[in-house]
Coordinates of C-alpha atoms in Angstrom, one line a residue:
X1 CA 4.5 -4.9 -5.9
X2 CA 6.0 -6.3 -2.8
X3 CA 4.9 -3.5 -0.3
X4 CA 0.9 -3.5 -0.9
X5 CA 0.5 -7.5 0.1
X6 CA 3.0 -7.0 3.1
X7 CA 1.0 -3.6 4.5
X8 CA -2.7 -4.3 3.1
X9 CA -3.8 -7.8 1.7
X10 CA -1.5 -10.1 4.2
X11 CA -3.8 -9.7 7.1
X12 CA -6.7 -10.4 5.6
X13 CA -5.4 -13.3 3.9
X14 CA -4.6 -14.6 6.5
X15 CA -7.8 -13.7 8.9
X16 CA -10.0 -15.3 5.9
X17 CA -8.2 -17.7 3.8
X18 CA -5.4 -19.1 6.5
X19 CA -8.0 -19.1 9.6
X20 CA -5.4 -16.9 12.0
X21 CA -7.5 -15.3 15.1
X22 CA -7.6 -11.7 14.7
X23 CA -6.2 -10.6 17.7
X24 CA -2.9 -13.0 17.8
X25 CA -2.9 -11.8 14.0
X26 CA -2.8 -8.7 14.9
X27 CA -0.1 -9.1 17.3
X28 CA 2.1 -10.5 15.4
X29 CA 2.0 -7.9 12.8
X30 CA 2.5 -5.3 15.7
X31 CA 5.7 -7.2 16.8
X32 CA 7.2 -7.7 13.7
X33 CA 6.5 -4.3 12.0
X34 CA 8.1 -2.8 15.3
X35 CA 11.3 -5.2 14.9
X36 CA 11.5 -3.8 11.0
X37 CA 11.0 -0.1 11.9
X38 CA 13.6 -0.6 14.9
X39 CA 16.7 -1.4 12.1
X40 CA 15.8 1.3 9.6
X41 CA 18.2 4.0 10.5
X42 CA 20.6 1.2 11.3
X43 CA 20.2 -0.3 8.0
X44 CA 20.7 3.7 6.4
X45 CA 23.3 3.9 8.5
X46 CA 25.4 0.8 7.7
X47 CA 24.4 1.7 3.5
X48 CA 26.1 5.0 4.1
X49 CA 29.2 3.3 5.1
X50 CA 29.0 1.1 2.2
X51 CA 28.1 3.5 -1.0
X52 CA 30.4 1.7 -3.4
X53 CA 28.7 -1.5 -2.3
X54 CA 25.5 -0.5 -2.7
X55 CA 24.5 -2.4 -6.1
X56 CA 25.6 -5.7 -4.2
X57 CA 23.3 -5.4 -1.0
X58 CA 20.5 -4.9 -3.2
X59 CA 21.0 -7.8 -5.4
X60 CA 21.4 -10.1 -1.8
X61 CA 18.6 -8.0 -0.5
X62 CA 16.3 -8.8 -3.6
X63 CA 16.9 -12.6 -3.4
X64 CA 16.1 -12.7 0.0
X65 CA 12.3 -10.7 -0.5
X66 CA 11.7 -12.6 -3.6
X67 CA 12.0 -15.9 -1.2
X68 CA 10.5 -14.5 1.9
X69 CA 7.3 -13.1 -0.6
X70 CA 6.8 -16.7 -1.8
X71 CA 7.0 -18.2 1.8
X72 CA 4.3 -15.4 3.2
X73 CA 1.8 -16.7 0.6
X74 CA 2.5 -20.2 1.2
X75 CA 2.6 -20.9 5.0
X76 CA 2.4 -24.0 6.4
X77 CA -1.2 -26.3 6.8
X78 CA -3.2 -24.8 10.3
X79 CA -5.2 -27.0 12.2
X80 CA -7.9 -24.9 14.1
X81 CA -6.5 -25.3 17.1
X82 CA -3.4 -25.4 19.8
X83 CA 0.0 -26.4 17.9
X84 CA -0.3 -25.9 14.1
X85 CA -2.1 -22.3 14.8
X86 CA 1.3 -21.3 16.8
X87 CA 3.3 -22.8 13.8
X88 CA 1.8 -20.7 11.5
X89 CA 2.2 -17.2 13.2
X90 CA 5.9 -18.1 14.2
X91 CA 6.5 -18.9 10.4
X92 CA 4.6 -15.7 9.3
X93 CA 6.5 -13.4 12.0
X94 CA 9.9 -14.9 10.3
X95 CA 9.1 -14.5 6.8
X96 CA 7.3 -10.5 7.8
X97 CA 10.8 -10.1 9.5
X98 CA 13.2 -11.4 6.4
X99 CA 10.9 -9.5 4.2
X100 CA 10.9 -6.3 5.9
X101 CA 14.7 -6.2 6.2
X102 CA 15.1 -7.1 2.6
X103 CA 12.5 -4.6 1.3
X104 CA 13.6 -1.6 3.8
X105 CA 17.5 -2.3 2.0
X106 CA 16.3 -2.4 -1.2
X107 CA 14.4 1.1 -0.7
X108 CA 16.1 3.1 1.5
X109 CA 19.4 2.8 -0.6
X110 CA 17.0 3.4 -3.5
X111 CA 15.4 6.5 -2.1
X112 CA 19.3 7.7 -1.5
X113 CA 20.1 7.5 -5.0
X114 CA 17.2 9.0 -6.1
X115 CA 18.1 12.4 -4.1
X116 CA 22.0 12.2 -4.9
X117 CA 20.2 13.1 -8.6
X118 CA 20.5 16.5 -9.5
X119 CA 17.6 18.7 -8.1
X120 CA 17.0 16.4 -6.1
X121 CA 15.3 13.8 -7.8
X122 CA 11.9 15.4 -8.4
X123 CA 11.7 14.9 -11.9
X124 CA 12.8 11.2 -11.6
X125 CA 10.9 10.8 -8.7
X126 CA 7.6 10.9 -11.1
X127 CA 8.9 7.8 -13.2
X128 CA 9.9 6.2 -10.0
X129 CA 6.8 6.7 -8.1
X130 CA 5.0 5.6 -11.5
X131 CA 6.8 2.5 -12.2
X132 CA 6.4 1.3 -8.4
X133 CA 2.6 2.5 -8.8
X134 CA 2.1 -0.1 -12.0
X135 CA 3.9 -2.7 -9.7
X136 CA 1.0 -2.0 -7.0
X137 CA -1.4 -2.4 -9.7
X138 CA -0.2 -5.6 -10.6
X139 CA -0.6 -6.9 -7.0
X140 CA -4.1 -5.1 -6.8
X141 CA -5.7 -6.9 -9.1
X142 CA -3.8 -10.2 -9.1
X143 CA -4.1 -11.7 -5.3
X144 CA -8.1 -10.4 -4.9
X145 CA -8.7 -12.3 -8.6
X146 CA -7.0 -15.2 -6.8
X147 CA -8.8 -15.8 -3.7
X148 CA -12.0 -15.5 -5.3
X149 CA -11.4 -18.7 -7.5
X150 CA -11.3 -21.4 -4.7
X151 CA -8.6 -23.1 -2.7
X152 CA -7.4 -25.5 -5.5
X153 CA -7.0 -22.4 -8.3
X154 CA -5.5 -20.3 -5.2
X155 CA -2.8 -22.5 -4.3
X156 CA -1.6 -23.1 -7.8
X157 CA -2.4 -19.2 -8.8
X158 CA -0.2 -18.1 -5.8
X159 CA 2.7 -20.2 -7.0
X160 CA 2.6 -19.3 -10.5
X161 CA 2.3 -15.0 -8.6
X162 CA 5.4 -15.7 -6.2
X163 CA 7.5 -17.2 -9.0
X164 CA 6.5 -14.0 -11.7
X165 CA 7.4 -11.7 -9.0
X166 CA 10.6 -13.6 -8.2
X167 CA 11.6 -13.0 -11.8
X168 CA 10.1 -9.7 -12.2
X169 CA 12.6 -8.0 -9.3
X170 CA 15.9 -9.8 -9.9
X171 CA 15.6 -8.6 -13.7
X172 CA 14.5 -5.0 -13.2
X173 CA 17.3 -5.0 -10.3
X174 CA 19.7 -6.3 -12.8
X175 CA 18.8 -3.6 -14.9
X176 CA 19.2 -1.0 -12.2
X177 CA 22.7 -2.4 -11.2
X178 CA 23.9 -1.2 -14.5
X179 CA 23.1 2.5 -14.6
X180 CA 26.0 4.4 -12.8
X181 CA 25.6 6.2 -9.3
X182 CA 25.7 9.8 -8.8
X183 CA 29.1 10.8 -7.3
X184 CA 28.6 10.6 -3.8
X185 CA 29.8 12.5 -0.9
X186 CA 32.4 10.6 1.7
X187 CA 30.7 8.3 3.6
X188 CA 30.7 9.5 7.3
X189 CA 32.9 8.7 10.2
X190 CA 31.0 9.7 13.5
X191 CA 29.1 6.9 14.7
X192 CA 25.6 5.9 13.9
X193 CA 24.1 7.1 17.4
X194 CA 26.2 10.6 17.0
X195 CA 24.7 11.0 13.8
X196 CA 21.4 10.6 14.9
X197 CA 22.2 13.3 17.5
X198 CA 23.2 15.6 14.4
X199 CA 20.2 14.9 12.6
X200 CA 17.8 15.4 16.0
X201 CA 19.5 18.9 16.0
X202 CA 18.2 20.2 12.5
X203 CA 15.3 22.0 13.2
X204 CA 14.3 21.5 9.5
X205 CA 13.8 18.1 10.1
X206 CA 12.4 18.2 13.8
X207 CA 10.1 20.2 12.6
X208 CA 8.8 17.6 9.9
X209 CA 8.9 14.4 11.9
X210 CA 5.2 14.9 13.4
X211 CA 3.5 16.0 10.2
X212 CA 5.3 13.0 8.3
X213 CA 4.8 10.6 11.1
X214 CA 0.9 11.5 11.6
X215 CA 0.0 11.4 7.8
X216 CA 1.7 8.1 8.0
X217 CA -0.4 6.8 10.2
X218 CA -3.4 8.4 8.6
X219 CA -2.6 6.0 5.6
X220 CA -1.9 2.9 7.2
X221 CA -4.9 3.1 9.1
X222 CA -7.2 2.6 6.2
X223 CA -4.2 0.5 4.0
X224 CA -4.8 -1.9 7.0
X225 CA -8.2 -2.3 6.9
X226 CA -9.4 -1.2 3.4
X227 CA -10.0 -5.2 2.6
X228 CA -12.8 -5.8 6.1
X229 CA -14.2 -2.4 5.1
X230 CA -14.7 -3.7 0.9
X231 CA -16.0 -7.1 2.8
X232 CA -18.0 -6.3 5.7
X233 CA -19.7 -2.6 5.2
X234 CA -19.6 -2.9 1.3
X235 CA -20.2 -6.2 1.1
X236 CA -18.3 -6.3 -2.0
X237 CA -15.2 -8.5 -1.7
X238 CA -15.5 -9.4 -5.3
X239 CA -14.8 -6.2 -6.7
X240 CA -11.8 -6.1 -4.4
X241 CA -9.2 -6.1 -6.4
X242 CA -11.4 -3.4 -9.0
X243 CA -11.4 -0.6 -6.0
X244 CA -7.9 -1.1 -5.2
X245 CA -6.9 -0.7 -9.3
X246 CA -8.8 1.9 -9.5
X247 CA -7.8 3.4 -6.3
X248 CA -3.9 3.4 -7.8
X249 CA -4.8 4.0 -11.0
X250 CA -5.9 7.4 -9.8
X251 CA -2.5 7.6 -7.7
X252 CA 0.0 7.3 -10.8
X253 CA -3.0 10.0 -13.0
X254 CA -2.4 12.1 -10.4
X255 CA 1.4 12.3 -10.0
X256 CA 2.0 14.6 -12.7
X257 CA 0.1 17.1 -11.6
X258 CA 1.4 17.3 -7.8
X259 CA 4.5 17.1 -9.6
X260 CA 3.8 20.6 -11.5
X261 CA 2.2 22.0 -8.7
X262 CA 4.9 21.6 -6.9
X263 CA 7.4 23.2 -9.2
X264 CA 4.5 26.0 -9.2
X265 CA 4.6 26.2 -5.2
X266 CA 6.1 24.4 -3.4
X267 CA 6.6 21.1 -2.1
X268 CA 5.1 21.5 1.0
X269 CA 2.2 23.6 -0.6
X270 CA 1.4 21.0 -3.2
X271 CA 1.4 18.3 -0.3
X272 CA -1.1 20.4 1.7
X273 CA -3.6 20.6 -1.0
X274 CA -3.6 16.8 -1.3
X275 CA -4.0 16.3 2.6
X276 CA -7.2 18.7 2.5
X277 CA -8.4 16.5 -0.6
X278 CA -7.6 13.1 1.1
X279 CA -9.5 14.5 4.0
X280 CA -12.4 15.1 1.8
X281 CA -12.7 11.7 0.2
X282 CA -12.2 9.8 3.4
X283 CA -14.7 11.6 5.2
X284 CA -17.2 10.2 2.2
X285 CA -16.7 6.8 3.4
X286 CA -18.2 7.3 6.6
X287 CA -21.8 7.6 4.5
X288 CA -21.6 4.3 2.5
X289 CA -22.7 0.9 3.0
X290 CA -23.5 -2.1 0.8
X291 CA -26.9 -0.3 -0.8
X292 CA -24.0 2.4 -2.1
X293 CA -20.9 0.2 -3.0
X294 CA -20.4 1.9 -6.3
X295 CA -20.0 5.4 -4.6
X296 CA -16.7 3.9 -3.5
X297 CA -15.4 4.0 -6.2
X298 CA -15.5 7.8 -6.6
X299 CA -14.0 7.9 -3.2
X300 CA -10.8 5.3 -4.4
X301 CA -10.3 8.1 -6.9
X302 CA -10.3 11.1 -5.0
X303 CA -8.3 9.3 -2.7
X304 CA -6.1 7.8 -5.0
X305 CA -5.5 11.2 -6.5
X306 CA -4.1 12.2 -2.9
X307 CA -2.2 9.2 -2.7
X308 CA 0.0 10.5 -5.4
X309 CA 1.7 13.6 -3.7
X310 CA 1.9 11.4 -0.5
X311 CA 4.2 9.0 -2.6
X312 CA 6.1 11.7 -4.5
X313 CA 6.7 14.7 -2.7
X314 CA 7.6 13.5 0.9
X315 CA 10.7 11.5 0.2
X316 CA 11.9 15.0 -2.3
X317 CA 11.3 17.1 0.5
X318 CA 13.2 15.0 3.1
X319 CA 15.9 15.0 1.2
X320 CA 15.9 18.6 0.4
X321 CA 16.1 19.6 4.1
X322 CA 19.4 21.4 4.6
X323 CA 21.6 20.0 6.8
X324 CA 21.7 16.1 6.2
X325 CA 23.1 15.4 2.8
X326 CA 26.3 13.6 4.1
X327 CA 23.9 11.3 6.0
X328 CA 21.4 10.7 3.7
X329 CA 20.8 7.1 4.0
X330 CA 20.4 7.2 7.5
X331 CA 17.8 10.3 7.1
X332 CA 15.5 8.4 5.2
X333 CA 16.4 4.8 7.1
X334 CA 14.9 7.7 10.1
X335 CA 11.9 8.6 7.6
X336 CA 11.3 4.8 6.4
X337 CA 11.2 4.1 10.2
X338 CA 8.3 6.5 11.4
X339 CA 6.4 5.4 8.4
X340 CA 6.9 1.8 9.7
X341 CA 6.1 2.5 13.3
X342 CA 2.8 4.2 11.5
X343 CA 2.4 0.5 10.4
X344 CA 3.3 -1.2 13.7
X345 CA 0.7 1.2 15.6
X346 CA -2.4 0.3 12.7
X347 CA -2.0 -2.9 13.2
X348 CA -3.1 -2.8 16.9
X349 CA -6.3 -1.7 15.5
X350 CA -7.0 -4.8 14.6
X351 CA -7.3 -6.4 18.3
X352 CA -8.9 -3.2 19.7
X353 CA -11.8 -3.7 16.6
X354 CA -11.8 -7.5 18.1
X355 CA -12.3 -5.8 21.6
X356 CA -14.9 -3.8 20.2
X357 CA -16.9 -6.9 19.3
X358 CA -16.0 -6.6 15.1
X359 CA -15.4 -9.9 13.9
X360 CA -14.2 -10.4 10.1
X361 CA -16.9 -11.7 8.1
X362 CA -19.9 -10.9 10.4
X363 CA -21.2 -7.6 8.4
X364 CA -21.0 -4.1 8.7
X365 CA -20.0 -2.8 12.2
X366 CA -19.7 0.9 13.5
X367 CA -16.5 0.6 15.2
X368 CA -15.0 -0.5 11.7
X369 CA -16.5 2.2 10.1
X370 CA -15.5 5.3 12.4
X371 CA -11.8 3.5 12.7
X372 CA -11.6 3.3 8.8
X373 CA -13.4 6.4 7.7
X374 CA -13.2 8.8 10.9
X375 CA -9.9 8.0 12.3
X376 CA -8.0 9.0 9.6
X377 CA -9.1 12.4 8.9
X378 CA -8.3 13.5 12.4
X379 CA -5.1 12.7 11.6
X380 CA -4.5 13.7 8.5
X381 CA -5.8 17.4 9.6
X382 CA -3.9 17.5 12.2
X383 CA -0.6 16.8 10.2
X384 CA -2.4 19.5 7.8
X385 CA -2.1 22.0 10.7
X386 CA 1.2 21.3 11.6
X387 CA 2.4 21.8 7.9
X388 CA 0.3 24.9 7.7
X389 CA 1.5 26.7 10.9
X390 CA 5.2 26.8 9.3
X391 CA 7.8 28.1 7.0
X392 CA 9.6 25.6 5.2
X393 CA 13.2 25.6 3.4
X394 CA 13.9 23.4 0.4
X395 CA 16.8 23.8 -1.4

């Protein structure tokens, strides 16, 4: 619930409804994306250290996002110019930072547990995935429904949103806090930069950096600009929040099945089959414009159907490599990380689209539409290829 406004609806919020330039915006999100995915295996590594403290970080940790998500949709008053612009990027590069820190804690000590389950995890990581997938929901439909309604419904919509979610987290953490942990293994004693070493020397994991870190970026890509695309080549920005629904509706309908397929197969086989499908639906999107706004819809739900082994199956299979389960918190902190430079590098599409001459509101434009529709797929095959190309051992 917290993730899809801080990757996908915050910079176009802030483009359209704040008045932020699009390049400084753009910037800014580059900047503070690359401070968050900087302390990830830092923050895996200091959670390792700290196993039977875990449950306290992320009640601190879930305080601190529920605050920093209230302050990111409430910045303070712009003028169009000079001084209160620069107010407003330096409060929204704060709260991104605070947020990111929080959220990145919260998840990467979650992600941890979930693989100290036995088996893995897989069959938990279906509910998991599922529950997180009804949070997205939630802030699919309820932000877009929002900003449609007019300044004076906004502001007092967004409170009543950033005060539900507030309550929302601390109770489901305070639920979480009271299931016991698996038994963990003892925490480890090399330092953080020799265990990085360690984990740079497991070829399992070498070997799945590129593939994760390109299919990352194949989804940010289009996470980051899936709002101008609705707006500008659809020309649909009130049904919004309906494509993004429906796109993660799809996502959590499709999770059991990648699920069994995977138990079928493999995990890497199963996540193959929904790379060559996300290819497929993305490459759709190239062919559409506002006369054919409906056919996105069918292209949210082959996508979305995609989306669900992306969520799933990576974080089982990271944590099945051999060779890391000691370290586990600063192997996914390492994973959490590459997905997060992903981030950081798709947000610096936004001032090369400004470059290009796209400006946010103006209409359809051809840069937007190879960046969002082309882009991707090139990616995402060439992740497809690497995972191809190789045997893979899960345990």
């Amino acid at each position: 619930m917290a993730a899809l406004p801080l990757f996908v609806q915050l910079p176009a919020y802030y483009a359209n409804h704040v008045g932020v330039a699009l390049a400084p915006l753009g910037w800014i999100l580059f900047s503070a994306r690359l401070f968050d995915m900087m302390q990830d295996p830092l923050l895996g590594y200091w959670l390792d250290r700290r196993r039977t403290a875990q449950k306290k970080w992320m009640i601190v940790a879930g305080i601190i996002l529920a605050c920093t998500f209230a302050g990111l949709w409430k910045p303070p008053s712009p003028s169009q110019e000079g001084a209160g612009q620069v107010l407003v990027l330096c409060w929204l590069a704060l709260m991104l930072i605070m947020a990111y820190g929080a959220h990145s804690l919260i998840s990467i000590a979650y992600l941890s547990w979930g693989a100290r389950l036995p088996g893995g995890g897989l069959r938990a990581v279906g509910w998991r995935e599922g529950a997180g997938l009804a949070g997205v929901l939630l802030a699919s439909v309820i932000p877009p429904y929002l900003m449609a309604n007019g300044v004076s419904a906004l502001t007092q919509g967004l409170s009543a949103y950033c005060l539900s979610f507030a309550a929302l987290l601390i109770v489901c953490l305070a639920m979480l806090i009271r299931q016991p942990q698996p038994i963990s293994l003892q925490a480890p004693a090399q330092p953080w930069y020799a265990i990085l070493r360690q984990l740079y020397s497991n070829a399992h994991l070498r070997r799945l950096v590129w593939p994760y870190a390109l299919n990352a970026l194949s989804m940010a890509i289009p996470a980051t600009l899936a709002l101008f695309f609705i707006e500008d080549q659809l020309q649909a920005s009130s049904m919004a929040g309906v494509f993004l629904a429906s796109y993660f509706l799809a996502a959590a309908g499709g999770l059991p099945f990648w699920i069994l397929l995977a138990r079928k197969t493999s995990l890497v086989q199963s996540w193959r089959y929904a790379m060559a499908l996300s290819i497929l639906g993305f490459l759709g999107a190239f062919f559409l414009n506002a006369d054919s706004a409906p056919l996105y819809f069918v292209i949210c739900i082959i996508t979305g159907v995609a989306l669900g082994a992306d969520l799933a199956l990576p974080p089982v299979l990271v944590g099945r490599m051999p060779g890391q389960e000691e370290v586990i918190g600063i192997t996914y902190g390492l994973f959490t990380m590459l997905g997060k430079l992903a981030m950081s590098l798709a947000s610096l599409i936004l001032p090369v689209l400004s470059a290009c001459g796209y400006e946010s509101g103006r209409g359809s434009s051809s840069a937007l539409l190879v960046t969002y529709a082309v882009v991707p797929c090139f990616l995402k095959g060439i992740a497809l290829f690497m995972l191809s190309r190789r045997h893979w051992q899960e345990n």
